[in-house]
Amino acid sequence: MSVAIKLEDLSLGYGSDLAVSKVDASIDDGSLTAIIGPNGAGKSTLVKGIAGILTPVEGKISIFGERNECLAYLPQQSEIDRSFPICVSNLVAMGLWSQIGAFGALGKKDLARIAEALAAVGLTGFERRSIDTLSGGQFQRVLFARMLLQDANLILLDEPFSAIDLKTMADLIQIILGWHREGRTVAVVLHDHEMVKAHFPDTFMIASFLIRRLMS
Ligand code: ADP
Ligand code: MG
């Protein structure tokens, strides 16, 4: 199996503080990986590094394969500003940016794809709702609809189920499993060990400057 992401002697941090130190690891193409570890272990920092938001202090992050260059990244909910005045339909349409350009007009086909993505996350009829009126679970569904349209081959999700109702969690895990079945590479930061055991073939554990590959 070919490698999608390779981390070599990787250290990441903020100013002079290291949050991730000397990590060597790889994630295979088409794998479904849970990234687990205690609070503050550096899970979000690691995912931001892979997403290209943080530059390594030391070491190297390599993303292989042309199809993996344009990855999808979902930050932790706490890091997302929901006060921006935008309706559900327009937020989901951002998933099409790489295909039609930021200022491209949406055609009939695009509108149909937006409707299809909203239907897939159970939000038909929410098109014109402002995002600040949604519950946490509904908002997460909208972000998943946007990722469905983004159609990325490499998908990174940071605690997608924290503060989310059980029904939403059950629906969204099915979308993640669908991405895995389609052969995409998916890595998800999680803290629910039952979910990890039930659905995730690969696990990375990151714990205070250590990352270890576990077999499950
Ligand atoms: P996790 O996601 O595993 O809970 P994080 O990657 O968020 O851990 O944080 C790892 C360490 O980096 C923690 O000590 C945290 O306080 C620190 N940290 C995270 N974000 C920042 C930031 N923007 N500025 C400074 N330190 C940060
Ligand atoms: Mg985190």
Tab-separated table of N, CA, C and O and ligand atoms in Angstrom, residues 14 19 37-46 48 76 158-159, ligand 1:
chain	number	residue	atom	x	y	z
A	14	TYR	N	4.449	26.532	19.102
A	14	TYR	CA	3.986	27.917	19.080
A	14	TYR	C	5.066	28.750	19.748
A	14	TYR	O	5.336	28.557	20.936
A	19	ALA	N	4.808	21.663	20.937
A	19	ALA	CA	3.592	20.917	21.289
A	19	ALA	C	3.689	19.476	20.794
A	19	ALA	O	3.059	18.572	21.328
A	37	GLY	N	-5.464	10.544	22.143
A	37	GLY	CA	-4.491	10.959	23.153
A	37	GLY	C	-5.136	11.946	24.108
A	37	GLY	O	-6.189	12.500	23.800
A	38	PRO	N	-4.506	12.164	25.252
A	38	PRO	CA	-5.105	13.051	26.259
A	38	PRO	C	-5.177	14.513	25.802
A	38	PRO	O	-4.514	14.892	24.831
A	39	ASN	N	-5.957	15.293	26.505
A	39	ASN	CA	-6.047	16.730	26.230
A	39	ASN	C	-4.674	17.362	26.283
A	39	ASN	O	-3.905	17.085	27.193
A	40	GLY	N	-4.394	18.208	25.310
A	40	GLY	CA	-3.118	18.927	25.328
A	40	GLY	C	-1.946	18.115	24.807
A	40	GLY	O	-0.810	18.579	24.824
A	41	ALA	N	-2.213	16.909	24.323
A	41	ALA	CA	-1.113	16.057	23.846
A	41	ALA	C	-0.531	16.549	22.524
A	41	ALA	O	0.583	16.172	22.158
A	42	GLY	N	-1.304	17.354	21.798
A	42	GLY	CA	-0.798	17.875	20.531
A	42	GLY	C	-1.533	17.347	19.313
A	42	GLY	O	-1.057	17.482	18.180
A	43	LYS	N	-2.722	16.784	19.515
A	43	LYS	CA	-3.485	16.209	18.387
A	43	LYS	C	-3.862	17.302	17.379
A	43	LYS	O	-3.642	17.148	16.177
A	44	SER	N	-4.452	18.387	17.884
A	44	SER	CA	-4.866	19.471	16.978
A	44	SER	C	-3.656	20.100	16.301
A	44	SER	O	-3.695	20.430	15.113
A	45	THR	N	-2.584	20.235	17.062
A	45	THR	CA	-1.348	20.810	16.498
A	45	THR	C	-0.843	19.937	15.353
A	45	THR	O	-0.477	20.438	14.289
A	46	LEU	N	-0.853	18.631	15.562
A	46	LEU	CA	-0.390	17.697	14.536
A	46	LEU	C	-1.244	17.817	13.266
A	46	LEU	O	-0.724	17.893	12.151
A	48	LYS	N	-3.053	20.334	12.324
A	48	LYS	CA	-2.803	21.632	11.675
A	48	LYS	C	-1.512	21.604	10.874
A	48	LYS	O	-1.419	22.224	9.817
A	76	GLN	N	-11.516	21.929	15.063
A	76	GLN	CA	-12.403	21.719	16.209
A	76	GLN	C	-13.462	22.818	16.210
A	76	GLN	O	-13.168	23.959	15.863
A	158	ASP	N	-10.914	17.217	13.038
A	158	ASP	CA	-10.468	17.385	14.424
A	158	ASP	C	-11.672	17.360	15.361
A	158	ASP	O	-12.453	18.310	15.388
A	159	GLU	N	-11.822	16.285	16.087
A	159	GLU	CA	-12.934	16.081	17.032
A	159	GLU	C	-14.292	16.484	16.445
A	159	GLU	O	-14.963	17.355	16.975
B	1	ADP	P1	-4.894	18.509	21.827
B	1	ADP	O1	-5.588	18.800	20.542
B	1	ADP	O2	-4.265	17.139	21.866
B	1	ADP	O3	-5.770	18.724	23.026
B	1	ADP	P2	-3.309	20.842	21.169
B	1	ADP	O4	-2.593	20.487	19.921
B	1	ADP	O5	-4.490	21.743	21.070
B	1	ADP	O6	-3.654	19.511	21.982
B	1	ADP	O7	-2.295	21.540	22.167
B	1	ADP	C1	-0.995	21.016	22.434
B	1	ADP	C2	-0.226	22.023	23.276
B	1	ADP	O8	-0.020	23.212	22.537
B	1	ADP	C3	-0.949	22.425	24.552
B	1	ADP	O9	0.012	22.571	25.564
B	1	ADP	C4	-1.572	23.759	24.191
B	1	ADP	O10	-1.712	24.576	25.327
B	1	ADP	C5	-0.566	24.335	23.206
B	1	ADP	N1	-1.210	25.222	22.241
B	1	ADP	C6	-2.220	24.905	21.401
B	1	ADP	N2	-2.559	25.940	20.609
B	1	ADP	C7	-1.746	26.958	20.959
B	1	ADP	C8	-1.577	28.310	20.500
B	1	ADP	N3	-2.343	28.815	19.509
B	1	ADP	N4	-0.635	29.058	21.087
B	1	ADP	C9	0.167	28.560	22.075
B	1	ADP	N5	0.077	27.296	22.543
B	1	ADP	C10	-0.868	26.496	22.001
